[in-house]
Each structure stands twice: as structure tokens, then as C-alpha cells.
Coordinates of C-alpha atoms in Angstrom, one line a residue:
M291 CA 0.0 0.0 0.1
P292 CA 1.3 3.4 -1.3
L293 CA 2.0 5.8 1.4
T294 CA -0.6 8.4 0.5
K295 CA -1.6 11.3 2.6
G296 CA -4.3 9.6 4.0
V297 CA -2.1 6.7 5.3
L298 CA 0.4 9.3 6.5
I299 CA -2.5 11.0 8.4
V300 CA -3.5 7.7 9.9
I301 CA -0.2 7.0 11.0
R302 CA -0.1 10.0 13.0
D303 CA -3.2 9.7 14.8
R304 CA -2.4 6.5 15.8
A305 CA 0.8 7.1 17.2
K306 CA -0.2 10.4 18.9
G307 CA -3.1 8.0 20.6
I308 CA 0.0 6.0 21.9
A309 CA 2.0 8.7 22.7
V310 CA -1.2 10.0 24.9
C311 CA -2.0 6.4 26.6
I312 CA 1.4 6.2 27.8
I313 CA 1.7 9.3 29.2
A314 CA -1.5 9.3 30.9
G315 CA -0.9 5.9 32.1
I316 CA 2.3 6.8 34.1
P317 CA 0.7 8.7 37.2
F318 CA -2.5 6.2 37.0
S319 CA -0.1 3.4 37.1
Y320 CA 1.9 5.4 40.1
L321 CA -1.6 5.6 41.8
M322 CA -2.8 2.0 41.1
F323 CA 0.8 1.2 42.7
L324 CA 0.2 3.0 45.7
I325 CA -3.3 1.6 46.2
G326 CA -1.5 -1.7 45.6
L327 CA 1.2 -0.8 48.5
S328 CA -1.6 0.7 50.4
V329 CA -3.9 -2.6 50.4
E330 CA -0.8 -4.7 50.9
R331 CA 0.4 -2.6 54.2
E332 CA -2.9 -2.0 55.3
S333 CA -1.7 1.7 56.0
V334 CA -1.5 4.6 53.3
A335 CA 1.1 6.3 55.4
L336 CA 3.3 3.2 55.4
A337 CA 2.7 3.0 51.4
F338 CA 3.6 6.9 50.9
S339 CA 6.4 6.6 53.1
E340 CA 7.9 3.2 50.5
M341 CA 6.8 5.3 47.7
Q342 CA 8.9 8.6 48.8
H343 CA 12.0 6.1 48.3
V344 CA 11.1 5.5 44.7
P345 CA 12.6 8.0 42.2
L346 CA 9.5 9.3 40.0
V347 CA 11.5 10.0 37.1
E348 CA 12.7 6.0 37.3
F349 CA 9.5 5.1 37.5
A350 CA 7.9 6.7 34.9
G351 CA 10.6 5.7 32.4
T352 CA 10.4 2.1 33.1
M353 CA 6.3 2.4 33.2
S354 CA 6.5 3.8 29.7
L355 CA 9.2 1.2 28.6
V356 CA 6.8 -1.5 30.1
M357 CA 3.2 0.1 28.7
L358 CA 4.6 0.5 25.2
P359 CA 3.9 -3.4 24.1
S360 CA 0.7 -3.1 26.1
I361 CA -0.8 -0.1 24.2
M362 CA 0.6 -0.9 20.8
S363 CA -1.3 -4.7 20.9
V364 CA -4.6 -2.2 22.1
A365 CA -3.5 -0.2 18.8
L366 CA -3.2 -3.3 16.8
A367 CA -6.6 -5.3 18.3
N368 CA -8.0 -1.4 17.7
H369 CA -6.6 -2.2 14.1
V370 CA -7.8 -5.2 13.3
L371 CA -11.5 -4.5 14.7
G372 CA -11.5 -1.2 12.8
N373 CA -11.0 -3.4 9.9
L374 CA -13.6 -6.0 10.3
G375 CA -16.1 -2.8 11.2
K376 CA -16.7 -3.6 14.6
D377 CA -15.1 -1.0 16.7
S378 CA -17.3 0.2 19.0
F379 CA -16.6 1.1 22.3
V380 CA -16.9 -1.5 24.1
A381 CA -15.9 -4.1 21.9
S382 CA -12.8 -2.0 21.5
T383 CA -12.1 -1.2 25.1
T384 CA -12.7 -5.0 26.2
L385 CA -10.2 -6.5 23.6
G386 CA -8.0 -3.7 24.1
A387 CA -7.7 -4.7 27.9
V388 CA -7.5 -8.1 27.0
A389 CA -4.9 -7.6 24.7
A390 CA -2.8 -4.8 26.8
Y391 CA -3.2 -7.6 30.0
L392 CA -1.8 -10.5 27.7
A393 CA 1.4 -8.1 26.3
F394 CA 2.0 -6.9 29.8
S395 CA 2.4 -10.4 31.1
V396 CA 4.5 -11.3 28.4
V397 CA 7.0 -8.5 29.6
C398 CA 6.3 -9.5 33.0
I399 CA 7.7 -13.3 32.3
I400 CA 10.5 -11.9 30.1
L401 CA 11.9 -9.6 32.9
I402 CA 10.5 -10.9 36.2
Q403 CA 9.5 -14.6 35.6
E404 CA 6.2 -14.1 36.6
V405 CA 2.8 -13.3 35.6
P406 CA 0.8 -10.6 37.3
G407 CA -2.8 -12.4 38.5
W408 CA -1.0 -15.5 39.4
N409 CA 1.1 -16.3 42.2
S410 CA 4.9 -17.8 42.3
D411 CA 2.8 -21.0 43.9
G412 CA 0.3 -21.4 40.8
G413 CA -2.5 -19.9 42.8
I414 CA -4.7 -17.1 41.0
D415 CA -4.0 -13.6 42.8
T416 CA -7.2 -12.0 42.1
F417 CA -6.1 -8.4 43.5
G418 CA -2.9 -8.4 41.3
A419 CA -4.9 -9.3 38.4
A420 CA -7.7 -6.7 39.4
V421 CA -4.9 -3.9 39.5
L422 CA -3.7 -4.8 36.2
L423 CA -7.3 -4.9 34.9
L424 CA -8.1 -1.5 36.2
V425 CA -5.3 0.0 34.4
T426 CA -5.5 -1.7 31.4
I427 CA -9.3 -1.0 30.8
P428 CA -9.4 2.8 31.2
L429 CA -6.1 3.3 28.8
S430 CA -7.6 1.1 26.5
A431 CA -11.2 3.4 26.5
L432 CA -8.6 6.3 26.3
Y433 CA -7.3 4.9 23.2
W434 CA -10.8 4.4 21.5
L435 CA -11.3 8.4 22.9
T436 CA -8.3 9.3 20.9
T437 CA -7.9 7.6 18.2
V438 CA -10.5 5.2 17.2
R439 CA -13.0 7.3 17.2
V440 CA -11.4 9.8 14.9
E441 CA -10.8 7.0 12.6
R442 CA -14.6 6.0 12.7
N443 CA -15.5 9.3 11.9
R444 CA -13.1 9.9 9.1
R445 CA -14.4 6.6 7.6
N446 CA -17.8 7.4 8.1
L447 CA -17.4 10.6 6.4
A448 CA -15.5 8.9 3.7
N449 CA -18.2 6.7 3.0
Q450 CA -21.0 9.2 3.2
S451 CA -19.3 11.3 0.8
E452 CA -18.7 8.2 -1.8
L453 CA -22.8 7.4 -1.5
A454 CA -23.6 11.3 -2.1
I455 CA -21.2 10.7 -5.3
R456 CA -23.0 7.5 -6.7
A457 CA -26.4 9.2 -6.1
M458 CA -25.2 11.6 -8.2
E459 CA -24.2 9.6 -11.1

């Protein structure tokens, strides 16, 4: 497929959507990490005292690198749904969250040899899985709002223009 102006606009919009999701995901994941520590330590004060020792820039850099494959998988899942014409908000957000969860799990297996949501003894950690889903669902929804909705509107406008031209012939 040649790189036409329309294709370049779509690529630009998707890159912007990925960047927005990664930037928004950093404070959101920090908040989820803080909530997880608060529940684990049973004290918000202890969680805050532990989080003071985490350099914010290092945390942001690490999270952006870890989230990149997840957001890219959300973009790929939404691209497939868009090609099928099934990119509604609910379908895109659900499939995007599942794709992001799987991509994040693969990254975690590579980096720390552990899957979020599963204990090292093979049991299910529902809290870990819930926290991860609480991060991936809003990011997937944000990607839909910033990118997929724009593409849908552009696609619908092109279809309406094409139908109007055919009607005039």
C-alpha cells in the first residue's frame, strides 16, 4: 500500500494515541501502585513512606517502557476491529484491555519471570489481576477516545461522501 496523505494521517493519529496513552498511564499506574501498596501494607502512610524512596523519573521511564508493548497491542487490536467494522466502544475497550493484559504478562514473564494475577505457587492472585485490569481498561478506553473514534468518524464521512457521489451519478 503506497504512503498516501490519508495513510500518513492515520499513522500520525495512531502514534499520537499511543503517546497520549503512555503519558496518561504513568500517573495512573503510579496511583494503582500506591493503592496496591496501601492494601498490602494495610496503611496509606506506610505506602507513602515506601513510595518516597522510588525516584519518580525512574518510575516514569520504567513504566513507559513496560507499557509500550501493551498500548501497541491495544492499537493492533483496534486496527483489526476497525478493518472488520466492529470497533464499537465496548468491543474495542474490552479487546484492548485483554490484549494489553496479555502483552503486559509477556513483558513481565520476560523481565521478572512472573505473571501478574498469578502467584509463584500457581494460585490465582485476584487483587493483582484486578489492579492490572484497572490500569488496562481505562487506557484502552482512552485510546478509543483519542484515536479510534477519530478514525471511525473519518471512515463514516468518506463512506457518506462516496454514497453521495454514487447517488449523483
